[in-house]
mmCIF file with all atom_site columns, C-alpha atoms in Angstrom:
data_model
loop_
_atom_site.group_PDB
_atom_site.id
_atom_site.type_symbol
_atom_site.label_atom_id
_atom_site.label_alt_id
_atom_site.label_comp_id
_atom_site.label_asym_id
_atom_site.label_entity_id
_atom_site.label_seq_id
_atom_site.pdbx_PDB_ins_code
_atom_site.Cartn_x
_atom_site.Cartn_y
_atom_site.Cartn_z
_atom_site.occupancy
_atom_site.B_iso_or_equiv
_atom_site.pdbx_formal_charge
_atom_site.auth_seq_id
_atom_site.auth_comp_id
_atom_site.auth_asym_id
_atom_site.auth_atom_id
_atom_site.pdbx_PDB_model_num
ATOM 1   C CA . MET H 1 1   ? 133.660 -13.652 51.318 1.00 35.00 ? 283 MET H CA 1
ATOM 2   C CA . THR H 1 2   ? 134.231 -10.422 49.476 1.00 40.00 ? 284 THR H CA 1
ATOM 3   C CA . PRO H 1 3   ? 135.339 -7.408  51.996 1.00 40.00 ? 285 PRO H CA 1
ATOM 4   C CA . PRO H 1 4   ? 132.678 -4.745  52.022 1.00 40.00 ? 286 PRO H CA 1
ATOM 5   C CA . GLU H 1 5   ? 135.311 -2.148  50.761 1.00 50.00 ? 287 GLU H CA 1
ATOM 6   C CA . GLN H 1 6   ? 135.755 -4.385  47.554 1.00 51.00 ? 288 GLN H CA 1
ATOM 7   C CA . VAL H 1 7   ? 132.118 -4.674  46.985 1.00 63.00 ? 289 VAL H CA 1
ATOM 8   C CA . GLY H 1 8   ? 131.994 -1.032  47.172 1.00 90.00 ? 290 GLY H CA 1
ATOM 9   C CA . ALA H 1 9   ? 134.673 -0.462  44.616 1.00 94.00 ? 291 ALA H CA 1
ATOM 10  C CA . GLU H 1 10  ? 133.560 -3.060  42.270 1.00 95.00 ? 292 GLU H CA 1
ATOM 11  C CA . ALA H 1 11  ? 129.988 -1.064  42.197 1.00 95.00 ? 293 ALA H CA 1
ATOM 12  C CA . HIS H 1 12  ? 131.770 1.998   41.552 1.00 96.00 ? 294 HIS H CA 1
ATOM 13  C CA . TYR H 1 13  ? 133.767 0.563   38.647 1.00 97.00 ? 295 TYR H CA 1
ATOM 14  C CA . ARG H 1 14  ? 130.614 -0.734  37.167 1.00 97.00 ? 296 ARG H CA 1
ATOM 15  C CA . ALA H 1 15  ? 128.852 2.622   37.446 1.00 97.00 ? 297 ALA H CA 1
ATOM 16  C CA . LEU H 1 16  ? 131.885 4.376   35.695 1.00 98.00 ? 298 LEU H CA 1
ATOM 17  C CA . GLU H 1 17  ? 131.585 1.723   32.938 1.00 98.00 ? 299 GLU H CA 1
ATOM 18  C CA . SER H 1 18  ? 127.705 2.545   32.650 1.00 97.00 ? 300 SER H CA 1
ATOM 19  C CA . LEU H 1 19  ? 128.452 6.250   32.684 1.00 97.00 ? 301 LEU H CA 1
ATOM 20  C CA . TYR H 1 20  ? 130.949 5.704   29.952 1.00 98.00 ? 302 TYR H CA 1
ATOM 21  C CA . ALA H 1 21  ? 128.380 3.939   27.730 1.00 97.00 ? 303 ALA H CA 1
ATOM 22  C CA . ALA H 1 22  ? 125.751 6.504   28.366 1.00 96.00 ? 304 ALA H CA 1
ATOM 23  C CA . ALA H 1 23  ? 127.782 9.605   27.311 1.00 96.00 ? 305 ALA H CA 1
ATOM 24  C CA . PRO H 1 24  ? 126.451 10.812  23.994 1.00 96.00 ? 306 PRO H CA 1
ATOM 25  C CA . ILE H 1 25  ? 129.990 11.112  22.404 1.00 96.00 ? 307 ILE H CA 1
ATOM 26  C CA . ASN H 1 26  ? 130.489 7.535   22.580 1.00 95.00 ? 308 ASN H CA 1
ATOM 27  C CA . ASN H 1 27  ? 127.523 6.894   20.110 1.00 94.00 ? 309 ASN H CA 1
ATOM 28  C CA . LEU H 1 28  ? 130.294 7.989   17.743 1.00 94.00 ? 310 LEU H CA 1
ATOM 29  C CA . PHE H 1 29  ? 132.834 5.144   18.592 1.00 94.00 ? 311 PHE H CA 1
ATOM 30  C CA . GLU H 1 30  ? 132.544 1.526   18.678 1.00 95.00 ? 312 GLU H CA 1
ATOM 31  C CA . SER H 1 31  ? 134.073 1.085   22.233 1.00 97.00 ? 313 SER H CA 1
ATOM 32  C CA . ARG H 1 32  ? 133.630 -0.277  25.574 1.00 98.00 ? 314 ARG H CA 1
ATOM 33  C CA . LEU H 1 33  ? 135.312 0.381   28.985 1.00 98.00 ? 315 LEU H CA 1
ATOM 34  C CA . GLU H 1 34  ? 136.510 -2.092  31.480 1.00 98.00 ? 316 GLU H CA 1
ATOM 35  C CA . ILE H 1 35  ? 137.752 -1.198  34.916 1.00 98.00 ? 317 ILE H CA 1
ATOM 36  C CA . PRO H 1 36  ? 139.531 -4.241  36.294 1.00 98.00 ? 318 PRO H CA 1
ATOM 37  C CA . GLU H 1 37  ? 140.946 -2.481  39.533 1.00 98.00 ? 319 GLU H CA 1
ATOM 38  C CA . ALA H 1 38  ? 141.508 0.668   41.121 1.00 98.00 ? 320 ALA H CA 1
ATOM 39  C CA . GLY H 1 39  ? 143.943 2.866   38.880 1.00 98.00 ? 321 GLY H CA 1
ATOM 40  C CA . HIS H 1 40  ? 143.542 0.756   35.881 1.00 98.00 ? 322 HIS H CA 1
ATOM 41  C CA . ALA H 1 41  ? 141.053 1.211   32.965 1.00 98.00 ? 323 ALA H CA 1
ATOM 42  C CA . ARG H 1 42  ? 141.061 -0.696  29.602 1.00 98.00 ? 324 ARG H CA 1
ATOM 43  C CA . ILE H 1 43  ? 139.030 0.707   26.629 1.00 98.00 ? 325 ILE H CA 1
ATOM 44  C CA . ARG H 1 44  ? 138.386 -1.447  23.450 1.00 98.00 ? 326 ARG H CA 1
ATOM 45  C CA . PHE H 1 45  ? 137.854 0.459   20.179 1.00 98.00 ? 327 PHE H CA 1
ATOM 46  C CA . MET H 1 46  ? 137.121 -0.302  16.673 1.00 97.00 ? 328 MET H CA 1
ATOM 47  C CA . LEU H 1 47  ? 138.634 2.088   13.948 1.00 97.00 ? 329 LEU H CA 1
ATOM 48  C CA . ASP H 1 48  ? 137.417 2.442   10.490 1.00 96.00 ? 330 ASP H CA 1
ATOM 49  C CA . GLU H 1 49  ? 137.755 5.110   7.934  1.00 96.00 ? 331 GLU H CA 1
ATOM 50  C CA . ARG H 1 50  ? 135.236 7.389   9.395  1.00 96.00 ? 332 ARG H CA 1
ATOM 51  C CA . TYR H 1 51  ? 138.200 8.338   11.826 1.00 97.00 ? 333 TYR H CA 1
ATOM 52  C CA . PHE H 1 52  ? 140.522 8.855   9.053  1.00 97.00 ? 334 PHE H CA 1
ATOM 53  C CA . HIS H 1 53  ? 142.298 11.926  8.017  1.00 97.00 ? 335 HIS H CA 1
ATOM 54  C CA . ALA H 1 54  ? 142.929 12.395  4.125  1.00 97.00 ? 336 ALA H CA 1
ATOM 55  C CA . ALA H 1 55  ? 146.251 10.260  4.001  1.00 96.00 ? 337 ALA H CA 1
ATOM 56  C CA . GLY H 1 56  ? 144.185 7.214   5.021  1.00 96.00 ? 338 GLY H CA 1
ATOM 57  C CA . ALA H 1 57  ? 145.049 6.841   8.710  1.00 96.00 ? 339 ALA H CA 1
ATOM 58  C CA . ALA H 1 58  ? 143.493 7.533   12.061 1.00 97.00 ? 340 ALA H CA 1
ATOM 59  C CA . HIS H 1 59  ? 143.137 11.303  12.864 1.00 97.00 ? 341 HIS H CA 1
ATOM 60  C CA . GLY H 1 60  ? 145.052 12.766  16.063 1.00 96.00 ? 342 GLY H CA 1
ATOM 61  C CA . THR H 1 61  ? 141.518 13.749  17.598 1.00 96.00 ? 343 THR H CA 1
ATOM 62  C CA . SER H 1 62  ? 140.741 9.769   17.759 1.00 97.00 ? 344 SER H CA 1
ATOM 63  C CA . TYR H 1 63  ? 144.067 9.286   19.666 1.00 98.00 ? 345 TYR H CA 1
ATOM 64  C CA . PHE H 1 64  ? 143.451 12.075  21.838 1.00 98.00 ? 346 PHE H CA 1
ATOM 65  C CA . LYS H 1 65  ? 139.527 10.615  22.698 1.00 98.00 ? 347 LYS H CA 1
ATOM 66  C CA . MET H 1 66  ? 141.068 7.097   23.354 1.00 98.00 ? 348 MET H CA 1
ATOM 67  C CA . LEU H 1 67  ? 144.017 8.010   25.541 1.00 98.00 ? 349 LEU H CA 1
ATOM 68  C CA . ASP H 1 68  ? 142.354 10.709  27.361 1.00 98.00 ? 350 ASP H CA 1
ATOM 69  C CA . ASP H 1 69  ? 139.183 8.477   28.260 1.00 98.00 ? 351 ASP H CA 1
ATOM 70  C CA . ALA H 1 70  ? 141.574 5.642   29.331 1.00 98.00 ? 352 ALA H CA 1
ATOM 71  C CA . ALA H 1 71  ? 143.660 7.987   31.480 1.00 98.00 ? 353 ALA H CA 1
ATOM 72  C CA . PHE H 1 72  ? 140.516 9.548   32.837 1.00 98.00 ? 354 PHE H CA 1
ATOM 73  C CA . TYR H 1 73  ? 138.668 6.529   33.868 1.00 98.00 ? 355 TYR H CA 1
ATOM 74  C CA . ALA H 1 74  ? 141.894 5.056   35.655 1.00 98.00 ? 356 ALA H CA 1
ATOM 75  C CA . ALA H 1 75  ? 142.041 8.115   37.544 1.00 98.00 ? 357 ALA H CA 1
ATOM 76  C CA . ASN H 1 76  ? 138.284 8.443   38.319 1.00 98.00 ? 358 ASN H CA 1
ATOM 77  C CA . SER H 1 77  ? 138.374 4.970   39.660 1.00 98.00 ? 359 SER H CA 1
ATOM 78  C CA . LEU H 1 78  ? 139.848 6.174   42.730 1.00 97.00 ? 360 LEU H CA 1
ATOM 79  C CA . VAL H 1 79  ? 137.370 8.949   43.335 1.00 97.00 ? 361 VAL H CA 1
ATOM 80  C CA . THR H 1 80  ? 133.941 7.776   44.084 1.00 95.00 ? 362 THR H CA 1
ATOM 81  C CA . ASP H 1 81  ? 131.907 11.175  44.836 1.00 95.00 ? 363 ASP H CA 1
ATOM 82  C CA . ARG H 1 82  ? 133.185 13.442  42.033 1.00 96.00 ? 364 ARG H CA 1
ATOM 83  C CA . PHE H 1 83  ? 133.576 13.623  38.194 1.00 97.00 ? 365 PHE H CA 1
ATOM 84  C CA . LEU H 1 84  ? 137.261 14.383  37.287 1.00 98.00 ? 366 LEU H CA 1
ATOM 85  C CA . LEU H 1 85  ? 138.165 17.043  34.529 1.00 98.00 ? 367 LEU H CA 1
ATOM 86  C CA . THR H 1 86  ? 141.101 17.015  32.158 1.00 98.00 ? 368 THR H CA 1
ATOM 87  C CA . THR H 1 87  ? 143.157 20.055  32.990 1.00 98.00 ? 369 THR H CA 1
ATOM 88  C CA . ALA H 1 88  ? 146.145 19.037  30.526 1.00 98.00 ? 370 ALA H CA 1
ATOM 89  C CA . PHE H 1 89  ? 146.895 16.291  28.217 1.00 98.00 ? 371 PHE H CA 1
ATOM 90  C CA . ASN H 1 90  ? 150.261 15.635  26.197 1.00 98.00 ? 372 ASN H CA 1
ATOM 91  C CA . LEU H 1 91  ? 150.055 13.140  23.358 1.00 97.00 ? 373 LEU H CA 1
ATOM 92  C CA . LEU H 1 92  ? 153.305 11.195  21.695 1.00 98.00 ? 374 LEU H CA 1
ATOM 93  C CA . PHE H 1 93  ? 152.192 9.572   18.367 1.00 97.00 ? 375 PHE H CA 1
ATOM 94  C CA . THR H 1 94  ? 154.615 6.752   17.534 1.00 96.00 ? 376 THR H CA 1
ATOM 95  C CA . ARG H 1 95  ? 152.909 5.307   14.498 1.00 96.00 ? 377 ARG H CA 1
ATOM 96  C CA . PRO H 1 96  ? 149.748 5.550   12.401 1.00 97.00 ? 378 PRO H CA 1
ATOM 97  C CA . LEU H 1 97  ? 146.677 3.542   13.018 1.00 97.00 ? 379 LEU H CA 1
ATOM 98  C CA . GLY H 1 98  ? 144.782 1.848   10.373 1.00 96.00 ? 380 GLY H CA 1
ATOM 99  C CA . PRO H 1 99  ? 141.534 0.093   10.594 1.00 97.00 ? 381 PRO H CA 1
ATOM 100 C CA . GLY H 1 100 ? 140.704 -2.372  13.143 1.00 97.00 ? 382 GLY H CA 1
ATOM 101 C CA . PRO H 1 101 ? 140.865 -3.042  16.853 1.00 98.00 ? 383 PRO H CA 1
ATOM 102 C CA . VAL H 1 102 ? 142.817 -0.754  19.124 1.00 98.00 ? 384 VAL H CA 1
ATOM 103 C CA . VAL H 1 103 ? 143.126 -1.022  23.086 1.00 98.00 ? 385 VAL H CA 1
ATOM 104 C CA . ALA H 1 104 ? 143.515 2.020   25.074 1.00 98.00 ? 386 ALA H CA 1
ATOM 105 C CA . GLU H 1 105 ? 145.321 1.120   28.455 1.00 98.00 ? 387 GLU H CA 1
ATOM 106 C CA . GLY H 1 106 ? 145.004 3.859   31.278 1.00 98.00 ? 388 GLY H CA 1
ATOM 107 C CA . ARG H 1 107 ? 146.880 3.745   34.606 1.00 98.00 ? 389 ARG H CA 1
ATOM 108 C CA . TRP H 1 108 ? 146.832 6.174   37.551 1.00 98.00 ? 390 TRP H CA 1
ATOM 109 C CA . ILE H 1 109 ? 150.434 7.464   38.399 1.00 98.00 ? 391 ILE H CA 1
ATOM 110 C CA . SER H 1 110 ? 149.928 9.822   41.517 1.00 97.00 ? 392 SER H CA 1
ATOM 111 C CA . GLY H 1 111 ? 147.884 11.976  43.240 1.00 95.00 ? 393 GLY H CA 1
ATOM 112 C CA . GLN H 1 112 ? 145.021 11.122  45.766 1.00 89.00 ? 394 GLN H CA 1
ATOM 113 C CA . ARG H 1 113 ? 143.310 14.308  46.778 1.00 89.00 ? 395 ARG H CA 1
ATOM 114 C CA . ARG H 1 114 ? 142.208 17.035  44.319 1.00 91.00 ? 396 ARG H CA 1
ATOM 115 C CA . VAL H 1 115 ? 144.778 16.684  41.346 1.00 96.00 ? 397 VAL H CA 1
ATOM 116 C CA . PHE H 1 116 ? 145.608 13.143  39.712 1.00 98.00 ? 398 PHE H CA 1
ATOM 117 C CA . VAL H 1 117 ? 148.126 12.091  37.028 1.00 98.00 ? 399 VAL H CA 1
ATOM 118 C CA . ALA H 1 118 ? 147.362 9.333   34.964 1.00 98.00 ? 400 ALA H CA 1
ATOM 119 C CA . GLU H 1 119 ? 148.923 7.782   31.765 1.00 98.00 ? 401 GLU H CA 1
ATOM 120 C CA . ALA H 1 120 ? 147.555 5.717   28.713 1.00 98.00 ? 402 ALA H CA 1
ATOM 121 C CA . ARG H 1 121 ? 148.869 3.955   25.711 1.00 98.00 ? 403 ARG H CA 1
ATOM 122 C CA . LEU H 1 122 ? 147.234 2.852   22.432 1.00 98.00 ? 404 LEU H CA 1
ATOM 123 C CA . ILE H 1 123 ? 147.997 -1.000  21.683 1.00 98.00 ? 405 ILE H CA 1
ATOM 124 C CA . ASP H 1 124 ? 147.157 -1.857  17.798 1.00 97.00 ? 406 ASP H CA 1
ATOM 125 C CA . GLU H 1 125 ? 146.082 -5.494  17.076 1.00 95.00 ? 407 GLU H CA 1
ATOM 126 C CA . THR H 1 126 ? 149.651 -6.727  16.434 1.00 96.00 ? 408 THR H CA 1
ATOM 127 C CA . GLY H 1 127 ? 150.472 -5.596  20.122 1.00 97.00 ? 409 GLY H CA 1
ATOM 128 C CA . GLU H 1 128 ? 152.498 -2.676  18.779 1.00 97.00 ? 410 GLU H CA 1
ATOM 129 C CA . GLU H 1 129 ? 152.254 0.878   20.738 1.00 98.00 ? 411 GLU H CA 1
ATOM 130 C CA . ALA H 1 130 ? 150.806 3.427   18.410 1.00 98.00 ? 412 ALA H CA 1
ATOM 131 C CA . ALA H 1 131 ? 150.747 6.505   20.859 1.00 98.00 ? 413 ALA H CA 1
ATOM 132 C CA . ARG H 1 132 ? 150.929 7.229   24.718 1.00 98.00 ? 414 ARG H CA 1
ATOM 133 C CA . GLY H 1 133 ? 149.766 10.342  26.515 1.00 98.00 ? 415 GLY H CA 1
ATOM 134 C CA . THR H 1 134 ? 149.705 11.631  30.070 1.00 98.00 ? 416 THR H CA 1
ATOM 135 C CA . GLY H 1 135 ? 146.970 13.434  31.559 1.00 98.00 ? 417 GLY H CA 1
ATOM 136 C CA . THR H 1 136 ? 146.205 15.784  34.685 1.00 98.00 ? 418 THR H CA 1
ATOM 137 C CA . PHE H 1 137 ? 142.733 15.478  36.065 1.00 98.00 ? 419 PHE H CA 1
ATOM 138 C CA . MET H 1 138 ? 141.021 17.765  38.865 1.00 98.00 ? 420 MET H CA 1
ATOM 139 C CA . LYS H 1 139 ? 138.034 16.917  40.825 1.00 97.00 ? 421 LYS H CA 1
ATOM 140 C CA . SER H 1 140 ? 135.188 19.000  39.796 1.00 97.00 ? 422 SER H CA 1
ATOM 141 C CA . ARG H 1 141 ? 132.128 20.052  41.797 1.00 96.00 ? 423 ARG H CA 1
ATOM 142 C CA . ILE H 1 142 ? 129.907 17.656  39.463 1.00 97.00 ? 424 ILE H CA 1
ATOM 143 C CA . ALA H 1 143 ? 128.546 15.080  41.780 1.00 97.00 ? 425 ALA H CA 1
ATOM 144 C CA . LEU H 1 144 ? 129.084 11.466  40.021 1.00 97.00 ? 426 LEU H CA 1
ATOM 145 C CA . ALA H 1 145 ? 125.620 10.240  41.809 1.00 95.00 ? 427 ALA H CA 1
ATOM 146 C CA . GLY H 1 146 ? 123.834 13.133  39.837 1.00 95.00 ? 428 GLY H CA 1
ATOM 147 C CA . LEU H 1 147 ? 124.966 12.110  36.417 1.00 96.00 ? 429 LEU H CA 1
ATOM 148 C CA . PRO H 1 148 ? 122.594 10.202  34.081 1.00 89.00 ? 430 PRO H CA 1
ATOM 149 C CA . GLY H 1 149 ? 124.337 6.786   33.473 1.00 94.00 ? 431 GLY H CA 1
ATOM 150 C CA . TYR H 1 150 ? 126.112 6.686   36.752 1.00 96.00 ? 432 TYR H CA 1
ATOM 151 C CA . ARG H 1 151 ? 124.316 3.679   38.207 1.00 86.00 ? 433 ARG H CA 1
ATOM 152 C CA . PRO H 1 152 ? 126.049 1.908   41.073 1.00 73.00 ? 434 PRO H CA 1
ATOM 153 C CA . ALA H 1 153 ? 124.695 -1.615  41.569 1.00 63.00 ? 435 ALA H CA 1
ATOM 154 C CA . PRO H 1 154 ? 122.583 -2.131  44.780 1.00 59.00 ? 436 PRO H CA 1
#
């Protein structure tokens, strides 16, 4: 039998996945969020030439989007009542990304009350890290339950 707190957590993770899918910005990206457990998030992206700069590799805005989302959802998986806001984010680019699948892996590092710190890394289809980032996220006044797309399972 599954403990009630685990059932509640799973419902929250699925509701966050639904929230991600419902965000209008994500209509611009072929991507899918998975939250396997508290403090962890994984987003699978498919990059193509639409996201490239003039030199033929993924533009930095794509890196930021993928890293920020993965870190954000890793942190928000620990908060069941409020939407978090990114207050700072640092990026380290280690190699260019071309077309193909990319996985953004997010992991919560610290904070449990008002401010959360999480990190993320981008892994290309060969298993190489292409970038990493660390973000600071703060609880907002925005209730998750009031957001379109946040639908906990009954």
